[in-house]
Amino acid sequence: MKDAETATIELFRERRLVFLRVLMRRLGNLEEAEEVLQEAFINFDRAAKKETISNPDGYLMKIALNLAVDRIRKDASRRRREDSWFDANSAGRIGAQYIAAAPQQDQALIAKQEMAQLAACLEELSENVRGAFILHKMKGLPHSETAEILGLSQSTVEKHIMKAMRHVTANMAED
């Protein structure tokens, strides 16, 4: 058992940066890449103690990539939940009537007023928070593209969007 542990430590020392680069490309975030790599090494170590692994590099890479895919799916699922929560909690206040194909004149006036109210509400936010909200919620860009356009991390963009959503929801509900 000691040999398996020594081999795992050596593999970690020798190949850590290679695996970390691959995971960073996949996840786009150093912290997440390090967390996934740590978890992959723990899983690898458990497996190495139970059985002989003929291709340690390949086995560890497979574990790491599977964990990265799981994390990406979990993040996407979380974002979908946040988006649906926002849509469900703000559709009436932000103007579901904008979706209507041919709104009546009074509905068009209400929609115009609500859009002006939304614009005024967004003006109260910082440029980056407002930009993240507009690019993601109104233009439909994914968090990654929004982050790239604004020159921010994806995590920061997600936080800005949530801040804007809370602000818009609270302010549109008041009126």
PDB file of C-alpha atoms in Angstrom:
ATOM      1  CA  MET A   1       0.000   0.000   0.000  1.00  0.00           C
ATOM      2  CA  LYS A   2       2.891   2.357   0.706  1.00  0.00           C
ATOM      3  CA  ASP A   3       4.084   1.993  -2.908  1.00  0.00           C
ATOM      4  CA  ALA A   4       0.715   3.167  -4.262  1.00  0.00           C
ATOM      5  CA  GLU A   5       0.791   6.201  -1.990  1.00  0.00           C
ATOM      6  CA  THR A   6       4.358   7.065  -3.023  1.00  0.00           C
ATOM      7  CA  ALA A   7       3.457   6.657  -6.695  1.00  0.00           C
ATOM      8  CA  THR A   8       0.461   8.977  -6.264  1.00  0.00           C
ATOM      9  CA  ILE A   9       2.609  11.632  -4.593  1.00  0.00           C
ATOM     10  CA  GLU A  10       5.212  11.392  -7.362  1.00  0.00           C
ATOM     11  CA  LEU A  11       2.522  11.626 -10.033  1.00  0.00           C
ATOM     12  CA  PHE A  12       1.101  14.683  -8.288  1.00  0.00           C
ATOM     13  CA  ARG A  13       4.501  16.408  -8.151  1.00  0.00           C
ATOM     14  CA  GLU A  14       5.461  15.561 -11.729  1.00  0.00           C
ATOM     15  CA  ARG A  15       2.186  16.111 -13.573  1.00  0.00           C
ATOM     16  CA  ARG A  16       0.202  18.590 -11.467  1.00  0.00           C
ATOM     17  CA  LEU A  17       0.838  21.592 -13.736  1.00  0.00           C
ATOM     18  CA  VAL A  18      -0.042  19.655 -16.894  1.00  0.00           C
ATOM     19  CA  PHE A  19      -3.364  18.538 -15.424  1.00  0.00           C
ATOM     20  CA  LEU A  20      -3.995  22.010 -14.023  1.00  0.00           C
ATOM     21  CA  ARG A  21      -3.517  23.637 -17.451  1.00  0.00           C
ATOM     22  CA  VAL A  22      -5.961  21.205 -19.059  1.00  0.00           C
ATOM     23  CA  LEU A  23      -8.545  21.825 -16.344  1.00  0.00           C
ATOM     24  CA  MET A  24      -8.078  25.602 -16.511  1.00  0.00           C
ATOM     25  CA  ARG A  25      -8.804  25.515 -20.238  1.00  0.00           C
ATOM     26  CA  ARG A  26     -11.885  23.413 -19.576  1.00  0.00           C
ATOM     27  CA  LEU A  27     -13.212  25.343 -16.560  1.00  0.00           C
ATOM     28  CA  GLY A  28     -11.842  28.836 -17.220  1.00  0.00           C
ATOM     29  CA  ASN A  29     -11.057  29.405 -13.551  1.00  0.00           C
ATOM     30  CA  LEU A  30      -7.891  28.580 -11.588  1.00  0.00           C
ATOM     31  CA  GLU A  31      -9.668  28.032  -8.266  1.00  0.00           C
ATOM     32  CA  GLU A  32     -12.144  25.579  -9.760  1.00  0.00           C
ATOM     33  CA  ALA A  33      -9.369  23.808 -11.673  1.00  0.00           C
ATOM     34  CA  GLU A  34      -7.383  23.361  -8.462  1.00  0.00           C
ATOM     35  CA  GLU A  35     -10.443  22.082  -6.580  1.00  0.00           C
ATOM     36  CA  VAL A  36     -11.234  19.576  -9.324  1.00  0.00           C
ATOM     37  CA  LEU A  37      -7.612  18.435  -9.515  1.00  0.00           C
ATOM     38  CA  GLN A  38      -7.469  17.952  -5.740  1.00  0.00           C
ATOM     39  CA  GLU A  39     -10.647  15.879  -5.841  1.00  0.00           C
ATOM     40  CA  ALA A  40      -9.311  13.882  -8.805  1.00  0.00           C
ATOM     41  CA  PHE A  41      -6.108  13.033  -6.933  1.00  0.00           C
ATOM     42  CA  ILE A  42      -8.105  11.941  -3.883  1.00  0.00           C
ATOM     43  CA  ASN A  43     -10.261   9.666  -6.059  1.00  0.00           C
ATOM     44  CA  PHE A  44      -7.172   8.393  -7.866  1.00  0.00           C
ATOM     45  CA  ASP A  45      -5.423   7.633  -4.565  1.00  0.00           C
ATOM     46  CA  ARG A  46      -8.439   5.640  -3.330  1.00  0.00           C
ATOM     47  CA  ALA A  47      -8.521   3.619  -6.546  1.00  0.00           C
ATOM     48  CA  ALA A  48      -4.739   3.053  -6.517  1.00  0.00           C
ATOM     49  CA  LYS A  49      -4.968   1.598  -3.008  1.00  0.00           C
ATOM     50  CA  LYS A  50      -7.559  -0.944  -4.157  1.00  0.00           C
ATOM     51  CA  GLU A  51      -6.053  -2.027  -7.471  1.00  0.00           C
ATOM     52  CA  THR A  52      -3.025  -1.622  -9.715  1.00  0.00           C
ATOM     53  CA  ILE A  53      -3.530   1.097 -12.305  1.00  0.00           C
ATOM     54  CA  SER A  54      -1.674   0.356 -15.529  1.00  0.00           C
ATOM     55  CA  ASN A  55      -1.887   3.890 -17.006  1.00  0.00           C
ATOM     56  CA  PRO A  56      -1.861   6.355 -14.086  1.00  0.00           C
ATOM     57  CA  ASP A  57      -1.697   9.498 -16.269  1.00  0.00           C
ATOM     58  CA  GLY A  58      -4.638   8.453 -18.410  1.00  0.00           C
ATOM     59  CA  TYR A  59      -6.664   7.240 -15.446  1.00  0.00           C
ATOM     60  CA  LEU A  60      -6.098  10.458 -13.503  1.00  0.00           C
ATOM     61  CA  MET A  61      -6.881  12.602 -16.557  1.00  0.00           C
ATOM     62  CA  LYS A  62     -10.136  10.696 -17.093  1.00  0.00           C
ATOM     63  CA  ILE A  63     -11.137  11.245 -13.450  1.00  0.00           C
ATOM     64  CA  ALA A  64     -10.243  14.949 -13.646  1.00  0.00           C
ATOM     65  CA  LEU A  65     -12.110  15.530 -16.913  1.00  0.00           C
ATOM     66  CA  ASN A  66     -15.189  13.686 -15.638  1.00  0.00           C
ATOM     67  CA  LEU A  67     -15.184  15.833 -12.498  1.00  0.00           C
ATOM     68  CA  ALA A  68     -14.788  18.977 -14.633  1.00  0.00           C
ATOM     69  CA  VAL A  69     -17.755  17.978 -16.810  1.00  0.00           C
ATOM     70  CA  ASP A  70     -19.818  17.329 -13.670  1.00  0.00           C
ATOM     71  CA  ARG A  71     -18.931  20.782 -12.351  1.00  0.00           C
ATOM     72  CA  ILE A  72     -19.779  22.464 -15.671  1.00  0.00           C
ATOM     73  CA  ARG A  73     -23.157  20.700 -15.738  1.00  0.00           C
ATOM     74  CA  LYS A  74     -23.858  21.664 -12.131  1.00  0.00           C
ATOM     75  CA  ASP A  75     -23.005  25.318 -12.865  1.00  0.00           C
ATOM     76  CA  ALA A  76     -25.225  25.318 -15.963  1.00  0.00           C
ATOM     77  CA  SER A  77     -28.069  23.814 -13.954  1.00  0.00           C
ATOM     78  CA  ARG A  78     -27.640  26.456 -11.240  1.00  0.00           C
ATOM     79  CA  ARG A  79     -27.678  29.235 -13.839  1.00  0.00           C
ATOM     80  CA  ARG A  80     -30.858  27.836 -15.410  1.00  0.00           C
ATOM     81  CA  ARG A  81     -32.522  27.766 -11.967  1.00  0.00           C
ATOM     82  CA  GLU A  82     -31.464  31.375 -11.321  1.00  0.00           C
ATOM     83  CA  ASP A  83     -32.716  32.462 -14.734  1.00  0.00           C
ATOM     84  CA  SER A  84     -36.058  30.713 -14.311  1.00  0.00           C
ATOM     85  CA  TRP A  85     -36.420  32.168 -10.807  1.00  0.00           C
ATOM     86  CA  PHE A  86     -35.803  35.636 -12.171  1.00  0.00           C
ATOM     87  CA  ASP A  87     -38.175  35.088 -15.078  1.00  0.00           C
ATOM     88  CA  ALA A  88     -40.898  33.748 -12.773  1.00  0.00           C
ATOM     89  CA  ASN A  89     -40.474  36.515 -10.215  1.00  0.00           C
ATOM     90  CA  SER A  90     -40.141  39.439 -12.560  1.00  0.00           C
ATOM     91  CA  ALA A  91     -42.097  38.718 -15.730  1.00  0.00           C
ATOM     92  CA  GLY A  92     -45.148  40.674 -14.624  1.00  0.00           C
ATOM     93  CA  ARG A  93     -43.126  43.553 -13.232  1.00  0.00           C
ATOM     94  CA  ILE A  94     -40.628  43.922 -16.054  1.00  0.00           C
ATOM     95  CA  GLY A  95     -43.201  43.539 -18.770  1.00  0.00           C
ATOM     96  CA  ALA A  96     -44.256  40.172 -20.096  1.00  0.00           C
ATOM     97  CA  GLN A  97     -46.435  42.168 -22.475  1.00  0.00           C
ATOM     98  CA  TYR A  98     -43.319  42.994 -24.527  1.00  0.00           C
ATOM     99  CA  ILE A  99     -43.568  39.476 -25.859  1.00  0.00           C
ATOM    100  CA  ALA A 100     -47.083  39.974 -27.225  1.00  0.00           C
ATOM    101  CA  ALA A 101     -47.189  40.111 -31.002  1.00  0.00           C
ATOM    102  CA  ALA A 102     -49.528  43.084 -31.377  1.00  0.00           C
ATOM    103  CA  PRO A 103     -50.136  44.917 -28.112  1.00  0.00           C
ATOM    104  CA  GLN A 104     -53.099  47.269 -27.903  1.00  0.00           C
ATOM    105  CA  GLN A 105     -52.328  50.986 -27.755  1.00  0.00           C
ATOM    106  CA  ASP A 106     -52.827  51.170 -24.005  1.00  0.00           C
ATOM    107  CA  GLN A 107     -50.637  48.111 -23.553  1.00  0.00           C
ATOM    108  CA  ALA A 108     -48.009  49.713 -25.781  1.00  0.00           C
ATOM    109  CA  LEU A 109     -48.079  52.830 -23.604  1.00  0.00           C
ATOM    110  CA  ILE A 110     -47.734  50.748 -20.424  1.00  0.00           C
ATOM    111  CA  ALA A 111     -44.910  48.775 -21.995  1.00  0.00           C
ATOM    112  CA  LYS A 112     -43.145  51.994 -22.992  1.00  0.00           C
ATOM    113  CA  GLN A 113     -43.532  53.356 -19.452  1.00  0.00           C
ATOM    114  CA  GLU A 114     -42.225  50.138 -17.913  1.00  0.00           C
ATOM    115  CA  MET A 115     -39.280  50.116 -20.296  1.00  0.00           C
ATOM    116  CA  ALA A 116     -38.473  53.695 -19.284  1.00  0.00           C
ATOM    117  CA  GLN A 117     -38.818  52.663 -15.641  1.00  0.00           C
ATOM    118  CA  LEU A 118     -36.480  49.706 -16.245  1.00  0.00           C
ATOM    119  CA  ALA A 119     -33.962  51.958 -18.005  1.00  0.00           C
ATOM    120  CA  ALA A 120     -34.038  54.409 -15.083  1.00  0.00           C
ATOM    121  CA  CYS A 121     -33.646  51.537 -12.643  1.00  0.00           C
ATOM    122  CA  LEU A 122     -30.637  50.198 -14.558  1.00  0.00           C
ATOM    123  CA  GLU A 123     -29.052  53.668 -14.635  1.00  0.00           C
ATOM    124  CA  GLU A 124     -28.783  53.462 -10.833  1.00  0.00           C
ATOM    125  CA  LEU A 125     -26.376  50.527 -11.183  1.00  0.00           C
ATOM    126  CA  SER A 126     -22.649  50.691 -11.850  1.00  0.00           C
ATOM    127  CA  GLU A 127     -21.553  50.374 -15.466  1.00  0.00           C
ATOM    128  CA  ASN A 128     -20.284  46.784 -15.083  1.00  0.00           C
ATOM    129  CA  VAL A 129     -23.377  45.585 -13.187  1.00  0.00           C
ATOM    130  CA  ARG A 130     -25.682  47.238 -15.731  1.00  0.00           C
ATOM    131  CA  GLY A 131     -23.625  45.898 -18.652  1.00  0.00           C
ATOM    132  CA  ALA A 132     -23.653  42.346 -17.294  1.00  0.00           C
ATOM    133  CA  PHE A 133     -27.438  42.478 -16.851  1.00  0.00           C
ATOM    134  CA  ILE A 134     -28.106  43.905 -20.311  1.00  0.00           C
ATOM    135  CA  LEU A 135     -25.738  41.549 -22.141  1.00  0.00           C
ATOM    136  CA  HIS A 136     -26.981  38.425 -20.372  1.00  0.00           C
ATOM    137  CA  LYS A 137     -30.665  39.093 -19.653  1.00  0.00           C
ATOM    138  CA  MET A 138     -31.644  41.341 -22.524  1.00  0.00           C
ATOM    139  CA  LYS A 139     -29.283  40.278 -25.304  1.00  0.00           C
ATOM    140  CA  GLY A 140     -29.191  36.618 -24.248  1.00  0.00           C
ATOM    141  CA  LEU A 141     -25.410  36.189 -24.147  1.00  0.00           C
ATOM    142  CA  PRO A 142     -24.021  33.406 -21.954  1.00  0.00           C
ATOM    143  CA  HIS A 143     -22.038  34.304 -18.829  1.00  0.00           C
ATOM    144  CA  SER A 144     -18.745  33.385 -20.520  1.00  0.00           C
ATOM    145  CA  GLU A 145     -19.267  35.788 -23.459  1.00  0.00           C
ATOM    146  CA  THR A 146     -20.537  38.509 -21.149  1.00  0.00           C
ATOM    147  CA  ALA A 147     -17.404  38.103 -19.018  1.00  0.00           C
ATOM    148  CA  GLU A 148     -15.174  38.281 -22.083  1.00  0.00           C
ATOM    149  CA  ILE A 149     -16.857  41.434 -23.414  1.00  0.00           C
ATOM    150  CA  LEU A 150     -16.691  43.201 -20.048  1.00  0.00           C
ATOM    151  CA  GLY A 151     -13.183  41.970 -19.252  1.00  0.00           C
ATOM    152  CA  LEU A 152     -14.342  40.395 -15.990  1.00  0.00           C
ATOM    153  CA  SER A 153     -14.226  36.896 -14.572  1.00  0.00           C
ATOM    154  CA  GLN A 154     -17.268  34.702 -15.110  1.00  0.00           C
ATOM    155  CA  SER A 155     -17.796  34.556 -11.350  1.00  0.00           C
ATOM    156  CA  THR A 156     -17.837  38.361 -11.121  1.00  0.00           C
ATOM    157  CA  VAL A 157     -20.305  38.556 -14.009  1.00  0.00           C
ATOM    158  CA  GLU A 158     -22.610  36.066 -12.254  1.00  0.00           C
ATOM    159  CA  LYS A 159     -22.480  38.148  -9.069  1.00  0.00           C
ATOM    160  CA  HIS A 160     -23.155  41.353 -11.018  1.00  0.00           C
ATOM    161  CA  ILE A 161     -26.166  39.772 -12.734  1.00  0.00           C
ATOM    162  CA  MET A 162     -27.609  38.593  -9.419  1.00  0.00           C
ATOM    163  CA  LYS A 163     -27.059  42.068  -7.921  1.00  0.00           C
ATOM    164  CA  ALA A 164     -28.822  43.674 -10.886  1.00  0.00           C
ATOM    165  CA  MET A 165     -31.680  41.164 -10.725  1.00  0.00           C
ATOM    166  CA  ARG A 166     -32.243  41.882  -7.027  1.00  0.00           C
ATOM    167  CA  HIS A 167     -32.123  45.637  -7.692  1.00  0.00           C
ATOM    168  CA  VAL A 168     -34.495  45.491 -10.660  1.00  0.00           C
ATOM    169  CA  THR A 169     -36.914  43.131  -8.913  1.00  0.00           C
ATOM    170  CA  ALA A 170     -37.019  45.297  -5.779  1.00  0.00           C
ATOM    171  CA  ASN A 171     -37.366  48.600  -7.648  1.00  0.00           C
ATOM    172  CA  MET A 172     -39.864  47.442 -10.245  1.00  0.00           C
ATOM    173  CA  ALA A 173     -42.017  45.901  -7.494  1.00  0.00           C
ATOM    174  CA  GLU A 174     -42.168  49.235  -5.625  1.00  0.00           C
ATOM    175  CA  ASP A 175     -43.869  51.046  -8.488  1.00  0.00           C
TER     176      ASP A 175
END
